[in-house]
mmCIF file of C-alpha atoms in Angstrom:
data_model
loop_
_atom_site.group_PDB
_atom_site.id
_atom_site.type_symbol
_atom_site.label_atom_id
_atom_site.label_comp_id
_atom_site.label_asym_id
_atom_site.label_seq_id
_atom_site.Cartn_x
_atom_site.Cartn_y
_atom_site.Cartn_z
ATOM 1 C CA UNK A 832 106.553 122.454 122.299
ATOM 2 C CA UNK A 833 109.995 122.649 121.304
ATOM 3 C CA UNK A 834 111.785 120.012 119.028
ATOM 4 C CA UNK A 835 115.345 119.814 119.121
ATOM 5 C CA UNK A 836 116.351 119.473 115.077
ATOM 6 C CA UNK A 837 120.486 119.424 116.258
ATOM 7 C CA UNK A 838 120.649 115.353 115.328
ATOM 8 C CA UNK A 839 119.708 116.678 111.830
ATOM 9 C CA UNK A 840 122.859 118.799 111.694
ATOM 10 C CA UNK A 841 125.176 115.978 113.232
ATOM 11 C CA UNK A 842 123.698 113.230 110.889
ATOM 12 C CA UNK A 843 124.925 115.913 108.349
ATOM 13 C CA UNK A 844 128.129 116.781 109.577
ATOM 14 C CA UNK A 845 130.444 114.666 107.453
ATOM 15 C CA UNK A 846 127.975 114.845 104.256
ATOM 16 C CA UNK A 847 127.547 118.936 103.821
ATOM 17 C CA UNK A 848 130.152 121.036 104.154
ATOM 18 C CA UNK A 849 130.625 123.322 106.496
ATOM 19 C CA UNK A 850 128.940 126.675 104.995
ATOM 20 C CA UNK A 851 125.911 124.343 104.161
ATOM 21 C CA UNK A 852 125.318 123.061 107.965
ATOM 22 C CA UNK A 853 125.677 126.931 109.171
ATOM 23 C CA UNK A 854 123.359 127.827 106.629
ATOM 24 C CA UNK A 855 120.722 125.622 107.633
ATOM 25 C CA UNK A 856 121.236 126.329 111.183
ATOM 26 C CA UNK A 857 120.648 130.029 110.486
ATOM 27 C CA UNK A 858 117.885 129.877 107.712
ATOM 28 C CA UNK A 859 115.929 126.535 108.479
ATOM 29 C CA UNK A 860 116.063 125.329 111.947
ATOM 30 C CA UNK A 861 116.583 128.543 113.646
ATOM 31 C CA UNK A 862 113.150 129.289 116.154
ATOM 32 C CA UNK A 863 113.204 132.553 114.329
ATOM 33 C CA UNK A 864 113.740 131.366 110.628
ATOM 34 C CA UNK A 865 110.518 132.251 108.171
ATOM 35 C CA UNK A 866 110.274 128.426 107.765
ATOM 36 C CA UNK A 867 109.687 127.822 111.114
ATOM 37 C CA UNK A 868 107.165 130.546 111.440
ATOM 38 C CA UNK A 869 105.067 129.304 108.627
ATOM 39 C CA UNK A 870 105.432 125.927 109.995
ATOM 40 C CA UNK A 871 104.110 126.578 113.309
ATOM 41 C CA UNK A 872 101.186 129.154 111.575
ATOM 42 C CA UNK A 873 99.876 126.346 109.792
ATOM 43 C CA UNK A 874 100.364 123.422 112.770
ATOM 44 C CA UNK A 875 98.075 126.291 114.493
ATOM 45 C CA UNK A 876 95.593 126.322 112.172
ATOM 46 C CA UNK A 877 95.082 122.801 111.488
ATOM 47 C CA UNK A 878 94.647 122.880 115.283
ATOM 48 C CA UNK A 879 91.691 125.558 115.290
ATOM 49 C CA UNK A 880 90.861 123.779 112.131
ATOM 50 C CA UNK A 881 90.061 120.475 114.404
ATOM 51 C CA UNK A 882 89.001 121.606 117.101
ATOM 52 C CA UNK A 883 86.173 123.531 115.423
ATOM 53 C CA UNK A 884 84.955 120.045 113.048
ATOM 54 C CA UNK A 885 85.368 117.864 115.946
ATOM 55 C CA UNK A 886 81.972 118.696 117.549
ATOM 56 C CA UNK A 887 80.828 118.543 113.614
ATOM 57 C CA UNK A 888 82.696 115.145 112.313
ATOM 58 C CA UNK A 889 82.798 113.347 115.521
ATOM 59 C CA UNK A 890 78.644 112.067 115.270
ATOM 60 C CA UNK A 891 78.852 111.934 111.535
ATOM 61 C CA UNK A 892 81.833 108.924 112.148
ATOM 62 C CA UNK A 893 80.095 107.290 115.012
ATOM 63 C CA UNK A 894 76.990 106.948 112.942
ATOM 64 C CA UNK A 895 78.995 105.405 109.804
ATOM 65 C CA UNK A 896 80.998 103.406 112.513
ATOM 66 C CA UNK A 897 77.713 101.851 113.358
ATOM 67 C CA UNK A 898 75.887 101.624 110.434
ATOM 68 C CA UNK A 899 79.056 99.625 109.099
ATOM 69 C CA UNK A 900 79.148 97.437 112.033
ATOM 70 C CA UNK A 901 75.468 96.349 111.771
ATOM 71 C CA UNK A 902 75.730 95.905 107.998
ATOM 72 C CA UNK A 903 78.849 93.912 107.165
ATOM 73 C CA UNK A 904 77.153 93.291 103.491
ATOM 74 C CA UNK A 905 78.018 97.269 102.988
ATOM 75 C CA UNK A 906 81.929 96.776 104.302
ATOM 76 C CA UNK A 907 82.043 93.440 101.659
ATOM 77 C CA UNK A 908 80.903 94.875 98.786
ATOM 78 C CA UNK A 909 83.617 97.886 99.798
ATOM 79 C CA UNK A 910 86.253 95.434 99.585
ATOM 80 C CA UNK A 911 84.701 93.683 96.836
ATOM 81 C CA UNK A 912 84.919 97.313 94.844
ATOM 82 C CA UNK A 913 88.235 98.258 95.597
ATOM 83 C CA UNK A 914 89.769 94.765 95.232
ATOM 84 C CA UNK A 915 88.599 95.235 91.507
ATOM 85 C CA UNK A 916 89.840 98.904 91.708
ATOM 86 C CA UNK A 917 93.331 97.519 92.237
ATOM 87 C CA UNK A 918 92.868 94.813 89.507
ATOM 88 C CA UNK A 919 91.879 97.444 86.962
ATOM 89 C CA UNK A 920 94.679 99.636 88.039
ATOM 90 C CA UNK A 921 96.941 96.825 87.954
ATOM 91 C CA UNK A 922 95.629 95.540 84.502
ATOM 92 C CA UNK A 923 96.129 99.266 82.988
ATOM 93 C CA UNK A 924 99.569 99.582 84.412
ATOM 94 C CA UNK A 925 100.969 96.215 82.716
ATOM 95 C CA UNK A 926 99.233 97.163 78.970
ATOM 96 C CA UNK A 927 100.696 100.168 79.407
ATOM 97 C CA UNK A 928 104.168 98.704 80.307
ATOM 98 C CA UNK A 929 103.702 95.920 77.202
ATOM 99 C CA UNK A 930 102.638 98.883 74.382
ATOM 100 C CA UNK A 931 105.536 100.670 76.000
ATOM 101 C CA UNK A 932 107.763 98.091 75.139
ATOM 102 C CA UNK A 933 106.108 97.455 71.911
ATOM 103 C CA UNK A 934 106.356 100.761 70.987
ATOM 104 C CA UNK A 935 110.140 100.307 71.663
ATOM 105 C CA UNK A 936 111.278 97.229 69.997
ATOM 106 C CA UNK A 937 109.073 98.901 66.647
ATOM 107 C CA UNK A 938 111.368 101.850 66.806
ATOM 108 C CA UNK A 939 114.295 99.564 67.460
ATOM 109 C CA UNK A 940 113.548 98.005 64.495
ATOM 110 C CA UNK A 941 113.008 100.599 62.360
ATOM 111 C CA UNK A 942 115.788 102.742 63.182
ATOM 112 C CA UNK A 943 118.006 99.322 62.283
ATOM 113 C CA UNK A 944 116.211 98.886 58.896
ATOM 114 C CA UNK A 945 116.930 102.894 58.365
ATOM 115 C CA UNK A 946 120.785 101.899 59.165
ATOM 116 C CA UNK A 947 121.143 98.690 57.025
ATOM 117 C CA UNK A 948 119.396 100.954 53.935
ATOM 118 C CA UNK A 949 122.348 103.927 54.531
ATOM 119 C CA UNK A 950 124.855 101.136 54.918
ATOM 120 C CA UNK A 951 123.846 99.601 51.841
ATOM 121 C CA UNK A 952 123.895 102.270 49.710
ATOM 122 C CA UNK A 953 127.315 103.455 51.710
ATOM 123 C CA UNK A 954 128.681 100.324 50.497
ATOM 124 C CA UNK A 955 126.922 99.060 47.416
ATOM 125 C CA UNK A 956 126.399 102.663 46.035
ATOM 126 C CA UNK A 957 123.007 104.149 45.164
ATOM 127 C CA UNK A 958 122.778 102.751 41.872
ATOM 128 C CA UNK A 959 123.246 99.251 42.699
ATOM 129 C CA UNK A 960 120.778 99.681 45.428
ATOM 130 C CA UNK A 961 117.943 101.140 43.465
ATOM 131 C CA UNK A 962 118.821 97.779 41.300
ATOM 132 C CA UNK A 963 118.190 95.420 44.183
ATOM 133 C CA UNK A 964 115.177 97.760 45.037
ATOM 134 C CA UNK A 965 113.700 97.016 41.650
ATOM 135 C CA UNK A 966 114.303 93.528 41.928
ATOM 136 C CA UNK A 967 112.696 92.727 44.951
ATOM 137 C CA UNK A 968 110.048 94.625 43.701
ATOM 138 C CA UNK A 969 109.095 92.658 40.759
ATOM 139 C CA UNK A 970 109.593 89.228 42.983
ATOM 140 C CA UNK A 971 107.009 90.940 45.669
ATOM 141 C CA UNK A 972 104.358 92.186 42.408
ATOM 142 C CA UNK A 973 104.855 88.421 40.903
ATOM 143 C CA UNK A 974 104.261 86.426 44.419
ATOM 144 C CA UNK A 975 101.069 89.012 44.765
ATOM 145 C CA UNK A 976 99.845 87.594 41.071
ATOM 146 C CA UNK A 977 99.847 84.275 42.213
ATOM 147 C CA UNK A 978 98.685 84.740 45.064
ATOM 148 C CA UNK A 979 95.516 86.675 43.512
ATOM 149 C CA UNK A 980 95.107 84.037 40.788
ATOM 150 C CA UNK A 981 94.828 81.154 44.094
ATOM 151 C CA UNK A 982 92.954 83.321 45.508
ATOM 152 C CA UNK A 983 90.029 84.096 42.591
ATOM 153 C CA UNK A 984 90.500 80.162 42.027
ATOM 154 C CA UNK A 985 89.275 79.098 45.168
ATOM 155 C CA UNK A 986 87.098 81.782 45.210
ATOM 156 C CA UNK A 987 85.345 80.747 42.039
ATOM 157 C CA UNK A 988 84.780 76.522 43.515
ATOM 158 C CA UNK A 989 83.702 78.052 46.757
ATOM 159 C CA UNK A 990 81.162 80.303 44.378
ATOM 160 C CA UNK A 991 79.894 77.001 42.061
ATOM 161 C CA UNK A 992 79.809 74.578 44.883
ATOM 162 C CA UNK A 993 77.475 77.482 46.938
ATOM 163 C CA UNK A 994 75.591 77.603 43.194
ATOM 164 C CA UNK A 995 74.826 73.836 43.324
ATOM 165 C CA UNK A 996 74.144 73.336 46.862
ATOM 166 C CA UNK A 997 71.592 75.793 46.938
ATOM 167 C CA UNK A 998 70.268 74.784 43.326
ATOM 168 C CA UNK A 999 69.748 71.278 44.927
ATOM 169 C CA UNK A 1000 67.906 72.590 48.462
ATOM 170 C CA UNK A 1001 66.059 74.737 46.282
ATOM 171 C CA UNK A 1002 65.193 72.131 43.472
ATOM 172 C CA UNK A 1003 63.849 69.704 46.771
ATOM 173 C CA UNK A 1004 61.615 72.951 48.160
ATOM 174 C CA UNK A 1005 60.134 73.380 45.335
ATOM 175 C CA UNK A 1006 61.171 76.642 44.157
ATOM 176 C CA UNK A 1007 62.484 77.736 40.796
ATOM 177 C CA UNK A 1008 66.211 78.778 41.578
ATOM 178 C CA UNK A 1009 68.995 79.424 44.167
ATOM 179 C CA UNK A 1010 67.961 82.078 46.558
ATOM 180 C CA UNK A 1011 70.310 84.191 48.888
ATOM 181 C CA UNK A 1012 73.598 82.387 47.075
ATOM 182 C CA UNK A 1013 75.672 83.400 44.159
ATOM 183 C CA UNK A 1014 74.948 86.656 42.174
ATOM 184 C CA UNK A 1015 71.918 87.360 44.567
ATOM 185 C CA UNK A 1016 73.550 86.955 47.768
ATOM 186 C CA UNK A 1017 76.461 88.978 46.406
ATOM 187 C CA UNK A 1018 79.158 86.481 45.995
ATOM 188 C CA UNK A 1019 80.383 87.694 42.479
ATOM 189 C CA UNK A 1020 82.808 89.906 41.596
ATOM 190 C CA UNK A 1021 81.915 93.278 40.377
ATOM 191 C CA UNK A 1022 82.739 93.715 36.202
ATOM 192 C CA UNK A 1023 81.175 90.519 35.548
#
């Protein structure tokens, strides 16, 4: 079973040059080349190869052929599994794609904040910029103060108003003071 391979050549003829076509003639396409003798070895033995598991294969795929056919539930729950197969592959390939990106646009930014802080001090001078440094600095420690101070103020009604409610429930029960609220439920700060 010959196959003629010449319409590779003249597909090829205005693409390769000339020394690349006669190569190929002589090296790959030739009946006597060593790629053409390993090629036909193996199309041999995948031919022995078949023809030795066809007695072998050939009642093993009737029988799941039929047990298939007489149980459709088996070929639905198939496509059932590798409809959700695809999903899952589909879901992994687009959070992959978005913490790609992510992972971009962070080192986008970064590398610009890296350039503004060398052009800064390229045009400012190191001096002034340690300046501004310092400045924003103490703006950023003051902001965190007042924040804090909000913080322990709203912390310390949420505290009293969990003291008196649960004075009050336990005052109705019966029972001599708050339990699980306050200092006992551990709603206090520690040095206190």
């Amino acid at each position: 079973m010959e196959v003629d391979d010449t319409w590779i050549l003249s597909a090829l003829q205005g693409i390769l040059p000339e020394q690349t076509l006669q190569l190929l003639h002589d090296h790959v396409l030739h009946p006597s080349s060593t790629l053409r003798t390993i090629s036909s070895h193996a199309l041999f033995g995948m031919q022995r190869a078949a023809l030795v598991l066809q007695p072998i294969v050939s009642p093993i795929a009737e029988r799941s052929m039929r047990a298939l056919q007489d149980s459709p539930d088996v070929v639905f729950f198939g496509f059932v599994l590798a409809l959700l197969f695809m999903v899952f592959q589909i879901m992994i390939w687009v959070q992959r794609t978005i913490s790609f990106f992510t992972r971009l646009a962070f080192r986008a930014v970064l590398w610009m904040f890296i350039g503004l802080a060398i052009m800064a001090v390229w045009q400012r001078g190191p001096e002034a910029v340690a300046n501004d440094l310092v400045v924003v600095v103490r703006k950023l420690a003051v902001y965190v103060t007042i924040v804090k101070d909000i913080w322990l103020s709203e912390y310390q009604k949420y505290d009293a108003q969990t003291r008196a409610s649960a004075g009050t429930a336990g005052s109705l029960r019966g029972q001599r003071g708050p339990v699980g609220s306050g200092r006992s439920a551990g709603y206090t700060r520690s040095g206190r």
